[in-house]
Tab-separated table of C-alpha atoms and ligand atoms in Angstrom:
chain	number	residue	atom	x	y	z
A	1	MET	CA	-103.473	-39.645	134.003
A	2	GLU	CA	-102.842	-43.642	135.179
A	3	ASN	CA	-98.973	-43.641	134.338
A	4	ASN	CA	-97.009	-46.479	133.457
A	5	PHE	CA	-94.715	-45.522	130.639
A	6	LYS	CA	-91.197	-47.505	130.512
A	7	PHE	CA	-87.958	-47.162	129.083
A	8	TYR	CA	-84.505	-48.170	129.869
A	9	ASN	CA	-83.106	-46.010	131.541
A	10	THR	CA	-78.841	-46.016	131.182
A	11	LEU	CA	-78.505	-44.394	134.886
A	12	SER	CA	-80.070	-47.440	136.930
A	13	ARG	CA	-79.759	-50.165	134.172
A	14	LYS	CA	-83.553	-50.871	134.544
A	15	VAL	CA	-86.657	-50.870	132.603
A	16	GLU	CA	-87.952	-47.952	134.709
A	17	THR	CA	-91.262	-46.233	134.618
A	18	VAL	CA	-90.724	-42.482	133.898
A	19	ILE	CA	-91.882	-40.315	136.707
A	20	PRO	CA	-91.471	-36.705	135.928
A	21	ASN	CA	-90.024	-34.074	138.136
A	22	GLU	CA	-93.786	-32.136	137.759
A	23	GLU	CA	-96.743	-34.337	136.759
A	24	GLY	CA	-97.871	-34.245	133.365
A	25	LYS	CA	-94.702	-32.697	132.076
A	26	ILE	CA	-91.763	-33.803	130.411
A	27	ALA	CA	-88.089	-31.861	130.122
A	28	MET	CA	-85.965	-33.264	127.595
A	29	TYR	CA	-82.859	-32.758	126.663
A	30	THR	CA	-80.887	-34.374	123.158
A	31	CYS	CA	-77.340	-34.200	121.764
A	32	GLY	CA	-77.829	-32.384	118.417
A	33	PRO	CA	-75.376	-32.962	115.830
A	34	THR	CA	-71.867	-31.557	115.046
A	35	VAL	CA	-72.105	-29.498	111.814
A	36	TYR	CA	-68.693	-30.393	110.411
A	37	HIS	CA	-70.276	-32.773	107.811
A	38	PHE	CA	-73.502	-34.145	106.603
A	39	ALA	CA	-75.238	-35.936	109.127
A	40	HIS	CA	-75.455	-39.601	107.936
A	41	ILE	CA	-78.089	-42.193	108.097
A	42	GLY	CA	-76.576	-43.496	111.642
A	43	ASN	CA	-77.491	-40.184	113.378
A	44	ILE	CA	-80.274	-40.317	112.079
A	45	ARG	CA	-81.480	-43.479	113.504
A	46	SER	CA	-80.792	-41.921	116.482
A	47	TYR	CA	-82.969	-39.054	115.969
A	48	ILE	CA	-85.684	-41.271	114.577
A	49	MET	CA	-85.813	-43.343	117.686
A	50	GLU	CA	-85.698	-40.141	120.304
A	51	ASP	CA	-88.410	-38.793	118.527
A	52	LEU	CA	-90.281	-41.959	118.332
A	53	LEU	CA	-89.818	-41.283	122.370
A	54	VAL	CA	-91.306	-37.704	122.073
A	55	ARG	CA	-94.238	-38.299	119.738
A	56	ALA	CA	-94.795	-41.607	122.341
A	57	LEU	CA	-94.797	-39.880	125.123
A	58	ARG	CA	-97.456	-36.971	123.823
A	59	TYR	CA	-99.648	-39.707	122.898
A	60	TYR	CA	-99.017	-41.025	126.481
A	61	GLY	CA	-100.553	-37.456	127.355
A	62	TYR	CA	-97.935	-35.964	128.975
A	63	ASP	CA	-96.650	-32.037	128.066
A	64	VAL	CA	-92.747	-32.599	126.221
A	65	LYS	CA	-90.429	-30.076	125.867
A	66	ARG	CA	-87.500	-30.955	124.128
A	67	VAL	CA	-84.445	-28.601	123.543
A	68	MET	CA	-81.737	-29.820	120.941
A	69	ASN	CA	-78.131	-28.296	120.819
A	70	ILE	CA	-76.486	-27.594	117.369
A	71	THR	CA	-72.640	-28.091	118.353
A	72	ASP	CA	-70.571	-25.445	115.983
A	73	VAL	CA	-67.494	-25.323	118.002
A	74	GLY	CA	-65.427	-26.950	120.867
A	75	HIS	CA	-65.748	-30.716	119.938
A	76	LEU	CA	-62.412	-31.951	119.296
A	77	SER	CA	-61.894	-34.860	116.715
A	78	SER	CA	-61.457	-37.305	119.724
A	79	ASP	CA	-64.010	-36.808	122.374
A	80	GLY	CA	-60.963	-36.895	125.295
A	81	ASP	CA	-59.819	-33.321	124.427
A	82	THR	CA	-57.189	-34.109	121.713
A	83	GLY	CA	-56.958	-33.197	118.350
A	84	GLU	CA	-58.462	-30.371	116.583
A	85	ASP	CA	-61.752	-28.638	116.204
A	86	LYS	CA	-64.093	-30.723	114.094
A	87	MET	CA	-65.579	-27.361	112.982
A	88	VAL	CA	-61.750	-25.782	112.325
A	89	LYS	CA	-61.078	-29.093	109.848
A	90	GLY	CA	-64.221	-29.162	107.921
A	91	ALA	CA	-64.026	-25.391	106.912
A	92	GLN	CA	-60.215	-26.352	106.374
A	93	ARG	CA	-61.764	-29.149	103.877
A	94	GLU	CA	-64.207	-26.888	102.336
A	95	HIS	CA	-62.245	-23.594	102.093
A	96	LYS	CA	-65.077	-22.079	103.583
A	97	THR	CA	-65.255	-19.953	106.921
A	98	VAL	CA	-66.526	-22.037	110.141
A	99	MET	CA	-69.720	-20.069	110.111
A	100	GLU	CA	-70.470	-20.554	106.651
A	101	ILE	CA	-70.358	-24.838	106.757
A	102	ALA	CA	-71.714	-24.723	110.438
A	103	LYS	CA	-74.923	-22.865	108.657
A	104	GLU	CA	-74.880	-25.369	105.654
A	105	TYR	CA	-74.265	-28.385	107.478
A	106	THR	CA	-77.112	-27.128	110.260
A	107	ASP	CA	-80.038	-26.772	107.073
A	108	ALA	CA	-79.028	-30.246	105.508
A	109	PHE	CA	-79.439	-31.775	108.957
A	110	PHE	CA	-83.270	-30.484	109.934
A	111	LYS	CA	-84.017	-30.989	105.809
A	112	ASP	CA	-82.641	-35.018	106.244
A	113	PHE	CA	-83.855	-34.600	110.194
A	114	GLN	CA	-87.524	-33.706	108.338
A	115	ALA	CA	-88.083	-35.748	105.871
A	116	VAL	CA	-87.704	-39.155	108.002
A	117	GLY	CA	-91.321	-37.871	109.565
A	118	ASN	CA	-89.433	-36.068	112.907
A	119	CYS	CA	-91.296	-33.102	114.596
A	120	MET	CA	-88.961	-30.200	114.739
A	121	PRO	CA	-87.405	-29.936	118.620
A	122	ASP	CA	-89.537	-26.846	120.807
A	123	VAL	CA	-85.710	-25.227	121.045
A	124	VAL	CA	-82.816	-25.468	118.565
A	125	GLU	CA	-79.717	-23.314	120.328
A	126	PRO	CA	-76.391	-23.419	118.439
A	127	ALA	CA	-73.862	-23.350	120.937
A	128	THR	CA	-71.692	-20.066	119.633
A	129	ASN	CA	-75.202	-18.368	121.019
A	130	CYS	CA	-74.487	-19.372	124.650
A	131	ILE	CA	-70.764	-18.263	125.285
A	132	PRO	CA	-71.665	-15.712	128.632
A	133	GLU	CA	-73.665	-18.877	130.075
A	134	PHE	CA	-70.738	-21.250	129.358
A	135	ILE	CA	-68.483	-18.553	131.278
A	136	GLU	CA	-70.771	-18.599	133.952
A	137	MET	CA	-71.083	-22.095	134.930
A	138	VAL	CA	-67.303	-22.354	134.364
A	139	GLU	CA	-66.646	-19.590	136.858
A	140	THR	CA	-69.229	-21.186	139.584
A	141	LEU	CA	-67.513	-24.607	139.026
A	142	ILE	CA	-63.960	-22.949	139.689
A	143	GLU	CA	-65.629	-21.162	142.980
A	144	LYS	CA	-66.417	-24.568	144.133
A	145	GLY	CA	-63.596	-25.762	143.916
A	146	TYR	CA	-64.635	-28.833	140.950
A	147	ALA	CA	-62.515	-26.734	138.617
A	148	TYR	CA	-58.535	-25.666	137.850
A	149	PHE	CA	-56.631	-23.312	135.610
A	150	ALA	CA	-53.679	-25.066	134.181
A	151	GLY	CA	-51.489	-24.570	131.318
A	152	GLY	CA	-53.670	-21.991	129.676
A	153	ASN	CA	-57.271	-24.428	129.841
A	154	VAL	CA	-59.793	-24.914	132.419
A	155	TYR	CA	-60.163	-28.689	133.390
A	156	PHE	CA	-62.723	-30.628	135.268
A	157	ASP	CA	-61.085	-31.984	138.341
A	158	THR	CA	-62.740	-35.616	138.351
A	159	SER	CA	-61.045	-36.367	141.793
A	160	LYS	CA	-63.270	-34.333	143.547
A	161	LEU	CA	-66.320	-36.490	143.117
A	162	ASP	CA	-67.375	-39.426	144.831
A	163	ASP	CA	-68.618	-41.148	141.870
A	164	TYR	CA	-67.276	-40.467	138.434
A	165	PHE	CA	-67.883	-43.029	136.624
A	166	VAL	CA	-72.150	-43.144	136.519
A	167	PHE	CA	-72.581	-44.907	133.778
A	168	SER	CA	-70.557	-48.418	135.226
A	169	SER	CA	-72.524	-50.497	132.264
A	170	ALA	CA	-71.055	-52.568	129.713
A	171	VAL	CA	-71.302	-50.273	126.989
A	172	GLU	CA	-69.241	-47.435	129.158
A	173	LYS	CA	-66.681	-49.805	129.256
A	174	GLU	CA	-66.157	-50.427	125.622
A	175	GLN	CA	-66.643	-46.801	125.375
A	176	LEU	CA	-63.877	-46.534	128.054
A	177	GLU	CA	-61.871	-48.610	125.734
A	178	VAL	CA	-62.405	-46.654	122.935
A	179	GLY	CA	-61.692	-43.589	124.316
A	180	VAL	CA	-58.264	-45.027	125.482
A	181	ARG	CA	-57.217	-45.559	122.326
A	182	ASP	CA	-58.687	-42.064	120.596
A	183	ASP	CA	-56.541	-40.392	123.394
A	184	VAL	CA	-52.897	-40.668	121.893
A	185	GLU	CA	-51.790	-38.101	123.043
A	186	GLU	CA	-51.229	-37.456	126.996
A	187	ASP	CA	-52.184	-34.131	128.214
A	188	THR	CA	-49.795	-33.336	130.617
A	189	ASN	CA	-51.946	-30.593	132.484
A	190	LYS	CA	-54.200	-32.889	133.891
A	191	LYS	CA	-54.455	-33.366	137.395
A	192	ASN	CA	-56.289	-37.084	136.797
A	193	LYS	CA	-56.792	-38.857	133.380
A	194	ASN	CA	-60.226	-38.429	133.436
A	195	ASP	CA	-60.369	-34.867	133.901
A	196	PHE	CA	-61.581	-32.966	130.850
A	197	VAL	CA	-61.442	-29.109	129.368
A	198	LEU	CA	-64.377	-26.688	130.197
A	199	TRP	CA	-62.325	-23.674	128.242
A	200	PHE	CA	-59.737	-23.899	126.158
A	201	THR	CA	-57.045	-20.605	125.745
A	202	LYS	CA	-53.885	-23.264	125.104
A	203	SER	CA	-52.133	-21.530	121.577
A	204	LYS	CA	-51.727	-25.014	120.748
A	205	PHE	CA	-55.126	-24.732	118.977
A	206	GLU	CA	-53.685	-21.432	116.874
A	207	ASP	CA	-55.693	-21.676	113.983
A	208	GLN	CA	-58.991	-21.832	116.145
A	209	ALA	CA	-61.567	-19.521	113.930
A	210	LEU	CA	-63.951	-18.469	116.908
A	211	LYS	CA	-62.583	-17.101	120.063
A	212	TRP	CA	-64.333	-15.317	122.929
A	213	ASP	CA	-62.967	-13.271	125.595
A	214	SER	CA	-63.271	-14.404	128.965
A	215	PRO	CA	-61.589	-14.516	132.580
A	216	TRP	CA	-58.566	-17.209	131.854
A	217	GLY	CA	-57.868	-15.416	128.429
A	218	VAL	CA	-58.968	-15.321	125.224
A	219	GLY	CA	-60.557	-18.852	124.201
A	220	TYR	CA	-63.294	-21.214	123.142
A	221	PRO	CA	-65.123	-23.478	124.973
A	222	GLY	CA	-65.146	-27.255	125.452
A	223	TRP	CA	-67.094	-29.832	124.025
A	224	HIS	CA	-69.017	-31.252	127.342
A	225	ILE	CA	-70.001	-27.787	128.791
A	226	GLU	CA	-72.298	-26.527	125.893
A	227	CYS	CA	-75.085	-29.465	126.866
A	228	SER	CA	-74.877	-28.782	130.572
A	229	CYS	CA	-75.552	-24.701	129.662
A	230	ILE	CA	-78.248	-25.385	126.742
A	231	SER	CA	-79.998	-27.346	128.909
A	232	ARG	CA	-79.812	-25.160	131.905
A	233	LYS	CA	-80.778	-22.163	129.641
A	234	HIS	CA	-83.925	-23.663	128.659
A	235	LEU	CA	-85.436	-26.662	130.924
A	236	GLY	CA	-83.951	-25.467	134.201
A	237	GLU	CA	-81.855	-27.182	136.884
A	238	TYR	CA	-83.935	-30.489	136.839
A	239	LEU	CA	-83.991	-32.589	133.648
A	240	ASP	CA	-86.261	-35.457	133.454
A	241	ILE	CA	-84.810	-36.993	129.992
A	242	HIS	CA	-81.727	-36.832	127.992
A	243	CYS	CA	-80.875	-38.482	124.975
A	244	GLY	CA	-78.189	-39.488	122.746
A	245	GLY	CA	-76.478	-42.480	120.832
A	246	VAL	CA	-74.765	-44.537	122.860
A	247	ASP	CA	-71.823	-43.723	121.910
A	248	ASN	CA	-72.020	-40.535	123.916
A	249	ILE	CA	-72.441	-42.097	126.992
A	250	PHE	CA	-68.799	-41.878	127.842
A	251	PRO	CA	-67.196	-39.434	128.126
A	252	HIS	CA	-70.298	-37.040	126.844
A	253	HIS	CA	-72.693	-37.612	129.389
A	254	THR	CA	-70.293	-39.065	132.540
A	255	ASN	CA	-69.037	-34.855	131.972
A	256	GLU	CA	-72.495	-33.061	131.727
A	257	ILE	CA	-73.600	-35.062	135.155
A	258	ALA	CA	-70.327	-34.253	136.411
A	259	GLN	CA	-70.610	-30.605	135.430
A	260	SER	CA	-74.417	-30.102	136.146
A	261	GLU	CA	-74.204	-31.528	139.625
A	262	ALA	CA	-71.360	-30.267	140.925
A	263	CYS	CA	-72.762	-26.782	140.216
A	264	PHE	CA	-76.188	-27.242	140.967
A	265	GLY	CA	-75.345	-28.990	144.487
A	266	HIS	CA	-77.923	-31.668	143.892
A	267	LYS	CA	-78.936	-34.688	141.015
A	268	TRP	CA	-79.610	-33.222	138.096
A	269	CYS	CA	-81.177	-35.485	134.992
A	270	ASN	CA	-83.530	-38.491	136.145
A	271	TYR	CA	-83.363	-40.542	132.901
A	272	TRP	CA	-80.691	-41.146	130.239
A	273	PHE	CA	-82.089	-42.399	126.704
A	274	HIS	CA	-79.619	-44.292	124.598
A	275	VAL	CA	-80.477	-44.997	121.088
A	276	HIS	CA	-77.657	-47.742	119.719
A	277	HIS	CA	-75.516	-47.801	116.354
A	278	LEU	CA	-76.714	-48.193	113.022
A	279	ASN	CA	-73.839	-50.615	111.684
A	280	ASP	CA	-72.473	-50.960	108.213
A	281	ARG	CA	-70.442	-54.241	106.814
A	282	GLY	CA	-67.230	-51.884	108.269
A	283	GLY	CA	-68.629	-51.104	111.671
A	284	LYS	CA	-70.382	-48.340	113.693
A	285	MET	CA	-71.150	-45.929	110.874
A	286	SER	CA	-69.373	-42.490	111.610
A	287	LYS	CA	-68.399	-39.071	110.434
A	288	SER	CA	-64.573	-39.417	110.805
A	289	LYS	CA	-64.446	-42.447	109.045
A	290	GLY	CA	-66.316	-40.536	106.028
A	291	ALA	CA	-69.171	-41.871	105.735
A	292	VAL	CA	-71.839	-39.833	104.123
A	293	LEU	CA	-74.617	-41.948	103.460
A	294	THR	CA	-77.521	-39.602	104.045
A	295	VAL	CA	-81.076	-39.528	104.106
A	296	SER	CA	-80.855	-37.022	101.462
A	297	VAL	CA	-78.672	-39.145	98.849
A	298	LEU	CA	-81.269	-42.378	99.764
A	299	GLN	CA	-83.966	-39.782	98.382
A	300	ASP	CA	-81.522	-39.337	95.187
A	301	ASN	CA	-81.648	-43.477	94.703
A	302	GLY	CA	-85.355	-43.117	94.761
A	303	TYR	CA	-86.039	-44.211	98.073
A	304	ASN	CA	-88.598	-42.517	100.286
A	305	PRO	CA	-87.038	-41.366	103.539
A	306	LEU	CA	-90.468	-42.993	104.939
A	307	ALA	CA	-89.027	-46.368	104.096
A	308	TYR	CA	-85.902	-45.481	105.852
A	309	ARG	CA	-87.749	-44.163	108.853
A	310	LEU	CA	-90.017	-48.077	109.094
A	311	PHE	CA	-86.460	-50.188	108.591
A	312	CYS	CA	-85.351	-48.254	111.787
A	313	LEU	CA	-88.989	-48.775	113.645
A	314	GLN	CA	-88.951	-52.266	112.876
A	315	SER	CA	-86.174	-53.004	115.337
A	316	HIS	CA	-85.541	-52.133	119.047
A	317	TYR	CA	-83.543	-48.848	119.512
A	318	ARG	CA	-81.509	-50.958	122.237
A	319	LYS	CA	-80.235	-53.334	119.422
A	320	PRO	CA	-77.451	-52.374	117.355
A	321	LEU	CA	-78.773	-52.431	113.641
A	322	GLU	CA	-77.091	-53.651	110.452
A	323	TYR	CA	-77.728	-51.722	107.314
A	324	SER	CA	-77.331	-52.864	103.571
A	325	THR	CA	-78.630	-52.234	100.683
A	326	ASP	CA	-80.898	-55.631	100.524
A	327	ALA	CA	-82.640	-54.679	103.822
A	328	LEU	CA	-83.385	-51.200	102.965
A	329	ASP	CA	-85.081	-52.481	99.552
A	330	ALA	CA	-86.780	-54.830	101.468
A	331	ALA	CA	-88.189	-52.185	104.100
A	332	GLN	CA	-89.386	-49.948	100.446
A	333	ALA	CA	-91.237	-52.794	99.404
A	334	THR	CA	-92.896	-53.033	102.461
A	335	TYR	CA	-93.796	-49.822	102.779
A	336	ASP	CA	-94.855	-49.177	99.502
A	337	LYS	CA	-97.423	-52.745	100.244
A	338	LEU	CA	-98.108	-51.033	103.865
A	339	ALA	CA	-99.091	-47.764	101.767
A	340	LYS	CA	-100.986	-48.535	99.339
A	341	LYS	CA	-103.130	-51.030	101.135
A	342	VAL	CA	-103.774	-48.200	103.627
A	343	ALA	CA	-104.621	-46.001	100.537
A	344	SER	CA	-107.207	-48.285	99.651
A	345	LEU	CA	-109.208	-47.968	102.480
A	346	LYS	CA	-112.414	-46.828	101.861
A	347	GLU	CA	-114.362	-44.451	104.379
A	348	ASP	CA	-117.208	-46.248	104.412
A	349	GLY	CA	-119.474	-45.371	107.608
A	350	ALA	CA	-119.258	-44.935	111.033
A	351	VAL	CA	-116.013	-45.981	113.545
A	352	ASP	CA	-116.528	-49.356	115.675
A	353	THR	CA	-115.652	-47.446	118.703
A	354	ALA	CA	-115.208	-50.856	120.659
A	355	VAL	CA	-113.086	-52.133	118.127
A	356	PHE	CA	-110.717	-48.922	118.051
A	357	ASP	CA	-110.747	-48.860	122.046
A	358	ASP	CA	-109.375	-52.019	121.890
A	359	PHE	CA	-106.662	-51.276	119.010
A	360	LYS	CA	-105.979	-48.408	120.281
A	361	GLN	CA	-104.878	-49.841	124.388
A	362	LYS	CA	-103.271	-52.561	122.340
A	363	PHE	CA	-100.892	-49.705	120.754
A	364	THR	CA	-100.352	-47.734	123.895
A	365	ASP	CA	-99.334	-50.699	125.976
A	366	THR	CA	-96.757	-51.461	123.935
A	367	ILE	CA	-95.018	-48.101	122.956
A	368	SER	CA	-95.277	-47.382	126.404
A	369	ASN	CA	-93.323	-50.683	127.380
A	370	ASP	CA	-89.649	-49.790	126.426
A	371	LEU	CA	-91.017	-48.840	122.986
A	372	ASN	CA	-91.866	-51.741	121.536
A	373	SER	CA	-91.364	-50.423	117.739
A	374	ALA	CA	-91.530	-53.611	115.742
A	375	MET	CA	-94.201	-54.886	117.874
A	376	ALA	CA	-96.308	-51.133	117.164
A	377	ILE	CA	-95.854	-51.933	113.386
A	378	THR	CA	-97.099	-55.838	113.640
A	379	LEU	CA	-100.475	-53.841	115.562
A	380	VAL	CA	-100.792	-51.752	112.217
A	381	TYR	CA	-100.936	-55.356	110.143
A	382	ASP	CA	-103.392	-56.397	112.754
A	383	VAL	CA	-105.397	-53.521	112.010
A	384	LEU	CA	-105.177	-53.787	107.956
A	385	LYS	CA	-106.536	-57.701	108.547
A	386	ALA	CA	-109.011	-57.117	111.282
A	387	ASP	CA	-112.643	-57.662	110.985
A	388	THR	CA	-113.877	-54.261	111.037
A	389	ASN	CA	-115.184	-51.630	108.517
A	390	ASP	CA	-112.693	-49.585	106.062
A	391	ALA	CA	-113.617	-46.248	108.691
A	392	THR	CA	-112.866	-47.949	111.612
A	393	LYS	CA	-109.061	-49.392	109.989
A	394	LEU	CA	-108.310	-45.726	108.873
A	395	ALA	CA	-109.133	-43.968	112.274
A	396	LEU	CA	-106.625	-46.229	113.675
A	397	ILE	CA	-103.707	-45.579	111.583
A	398	ASN	CA	-104.322	-42.168	111.638
A	399	ASP	CA	-104.211	-42.220	115.187
A	400	PHE	CA	-100.692	-44.513	115.684
A	401	ASP	CA	-99.340	-42.195	112.907
A	402	GLN	CA	-98.981	-39.888	115.513
A	403	VAL	CA	-96.334	-41.428	116.954
A	404	LEU	CA	-95.119	-44.124	113.975
A	405	ALA	CA	-95.024	-40.944	111.432
A	406	LEU	CA	-94.874	-43.359	108.313
A	407	ASP	CA	-97.297	-41.176	106.817
A	408	LEU	CA	-99.270	-44.122	104.779
A	409	TYR	CA	-102.517	-42.838	103.548
A	410	ASN	CA	-100.874	-40.470	101.749
A	411	ASN	CA	-98.422	-42.029	100.100
A	412	GLY	CA	-100.398	-44.435	99.379
A	413	LYS	CA	-102.206	-42.129	97.445
A	414	LYS	CA	-99.167	-40.766	95.505
A	415	LEU	CA	-98.372	-44.271	94.851
A	416	GLU	CA	-101.875	-45.332	93.337
A	417	GLU	CA	-101.861	-41.940	91.722
A	418	SER	CA	-98.433	-42.287	89.832
A	419	SER	CA	-98.813	-46.340	88.828
A	420	THR	CA	-102.274	-45.110	86.991
A	421	SER	CA	-100.251	-42.308	85.312
A	422	VAL	CA	-97.291	-44.202	84.020
A	423	ASP	CA	-99.889	-46.825	82.945
A	424	ALA	CA	-101.940	-44.268	80.994
A	425	GLU	CA	-98.588	-43.172	79.617
A	426	LEU	CA	-97.303	-46.028	78.434
A	427	GLU	CA	-100.265	-47.449	76.881
A	428	ALA	CA	-100.752	-44.126	74.842
A	429	PHE	CA	-96.677	-44.610	73.590
A	430	ILE	CA	-97.316	-48.101	72.764
A	431	LEU	CA	-100.772	-47.202	70.926
A	432	ALA	CA	-98.523	-44.316	69.351
A	433	LYS	CA	-95.756	-46.535	68.204
A	434	ILE	CA	-98.503	-49.327	66.587
A	435	GLU	CA	-100.027	-46.317	64.508
A	436	GLU	CA	-96.594	-45.425	63.033
A	437	ARG	CA	-95.705	-49.035	62.392
A	438	LYS	CA	-99.369	-49.317	60.228
A	439	GLU	CA	-98.789	-46.743	58.479
A	440	ALA	CA	-94.883	-47.976	57.474
A	441	LYS	CA	-96.493	-51.192	56.198
A	442	LYS	CA	-99.156	-49.234	54.127
A	443	ALA	CA	-95.890	-47.377	52.575
A	444	LYS	CA	-94.185	-51.151	52.235
A	445	ASP	CA	-91.433	-49.760	54.371
A	446	PHE	CA	-91.054	-53.108	56.131
A	447	ALA	CA	-87.229	-52.144	57.644
A	448	LYS	CA	-88.922	-49.318	59.388
A	449	ALA	CA	-91.641	-51.450	60.514
A	450	ASP	CA	-89.373	-54.711	61.696
A	451	ALA	CA	-87.482	-51.948	63.372
A	452	ILE	CA	-90.451	-50.727	65.292
A	453	ARG	CA	-91.323	-53.740	66.422
A	454	ASP	CA	-87.923	-54.467	67.854
A	455	GLU	CA	-87.570	-50.834	69.851
A	456	LEU	CA	-90.740	-51.624	71.344
A	457	LEU	CA	-89.459	-55.452	72.513
A	458	ALA	CA	-86.231	-53.958	73.718
A	459	LYS	CA	-88.677	-52.056	76.084
A	460	GLY	CA	-90.378	-55.089	77.022
A	461	ILE	CA	-93.502	-54.716	75.441
A	462	ALA	CA	-94.241	-57.640	72.388
A	463	ILE	CA	-96.622	-57.042	69.840
A	464	LYS	CA	-98.444	-59.409	67.641
A	465	ASP	CA	-100.765	-58.859	64.204
A	466	THR	CA	-104.039	-60.981	64.953
A	467	ARG	CA	-107.013	-61.267	62.582
A	468	GLU	CA	-108.569	-58.814	65.071
A	469	GLY	CA	-105.933	-56.670	64.673
A	470	VAL	CA	-102.107	-55.622	66.669
A	471	VAL	CA	-102.137	-56.752	70.390
A	472	TRP	CA	-99.578	-56.248	72.345
A	473	GLU	CA	-98.399	-57.839	75.925
A	474	LEU	CA	-95.742	-56.883	78.811
A	475	VAL	CA	-93.195	-59.397	78.625
B	1	LIG	P1	-72.461	-36.404	116.348
B	1	LIG	O1	-72.909	-35.114	114.969
B	1	LIG	O2	-71.368	-37.085	115.504
B	1	LIG	O3	-72.607	-35.571	117.568
B	1	LIG	O4	-73.847	-37.519	116.455
B	1	LIG	C1	-75.239	-37.173	116.346
B	1	LIG	C2	-76.058	-38.283	116.890
B	1	LIG	O5	-75.838	-39.617	116.357
B	1	LIG	C3	-75.737	-38.439	118.503
B	1	LIG	O6	-76.472	-38.473	119.755
B	1	LIG	C4	-74.450	-39.897	118.330
B	1	LIG	O7	-74.640	-40.691	119.596
B	1	LIG	C5	-75.377	-40.366	117.412
B	1	LIG	N1	-74.534	-41.392	116.720
B	1	LIG	C6	-73.413	-41.135	115.783
B	1	LIG	N2	-73.359	-42.435	115.241
B	1	LIG	C7	-73.962	-43.091	115.336
B	1	LIG	C8	-74.596	-44.422	114.644
B	1	LIG	N3	-73.404	-45.100	113.526
B	1	LIG	N4	-75.626	-45.205	114.882
B	1	LIG	C9	-76.665	-44.366	115.491
B	1	LIG	N5	-76.398	-43.043	116.306
B	1	LIG	C10	-75.130	-42.323	116.374
B	2	LIG	ZN1	-74.240	-33.420	124.447
């Protein structure tokens, strides 16, 4: 297979060609949601762009295995190990158990995740399923001298690494500053400022709902260890691609690398794919700020979730994206127009293979060049305008949809049907009203006849009496 699939690797700070550990196969890990609240449309932006990566790699011919964790324990309100467990806080807020809210928000997450056209990960693993694996990795880290026990917790000793700050990018520096601001409570058990908790037993978290026996006492795992372990459990010690939003770069991904490489004794993951944030007027959309604009809410307000997918695909994953209702309205209008156009294509003969191959090559080049999704959408327009028959256009749109997952044809057909049925319904209503008015006039009930005329006018329908009979028009 020709191999020229490139994307921006946060680790090397370069757009690089992907060279997998095993030819033709990609082992990919994705940080999943922390299920203490609904996933907002910002979280979903990250998952849409990661789905684009998975689909593009598969389109390119790779056999991708993608694993996602579900964080249902251990993620504290500050990524730097301070504050309360987000799950405990969520359960208290809703007067439910941690496991109840974990189930509720996991189900809600995957409903929205799939509504925007994402394919399910091959493996989904909740953190609470893997306690023995966490304990085993923490034991190895202690044995190898990378971890220490202090004040009831087990910590990773970052001073044992030659280079802890592996992502020394501008983004990491930005995150570092946020981390510093968040880290108001100083944990005096830490030997070094950046050390982080692998296992908690500290009584400070007395109301921790879920606790397990461990060699260090009853407790629960830190957040970072879960991703290192779940990834190893399903993908082994050599990972090709790790994904997440840019806020995960530091400290989460930095800590994952520290743990995994200290444990395995070799480089762990070659490519790091990070999606930039969805912002609203208040800045980064975030669950902790109480932002709960979800895909389901958009749907309840009459938007098609795939119009939100289109909105995301129109921008590059490495640029922050500004959300507003106007921007989404524009995406919905574009989506409907495109969908209707695609649905109007007729199966009118044989596919022109020369045209098909030419466009397919362009599309492949576009998506494999650091996932140029905006250009991929432009190619959809180019196909629709191309000088070829409808059958070729349809074949191309369907082919591209393996990557774009916009389902334009089916949604266009639905739009066609609904607009015809609305028209028919409206016409039947108007004709019935005209008939009713005729009867009222016959009975000399002119007040009623006028009331019917006014009722229709209020609905934007003007009727006029002409010599040929009553006519109507929309005003
Ligand atoms: P969480 O549930 O908070 O652990 O986040 C789930 C995923 O969403 C992670 O990959 C985050 O990096 C990502 N994320 C969080 N906030 C945003 C945002 N405003 N825009 C895009 N991605 C985000
Ligand atoms: Zn993670």
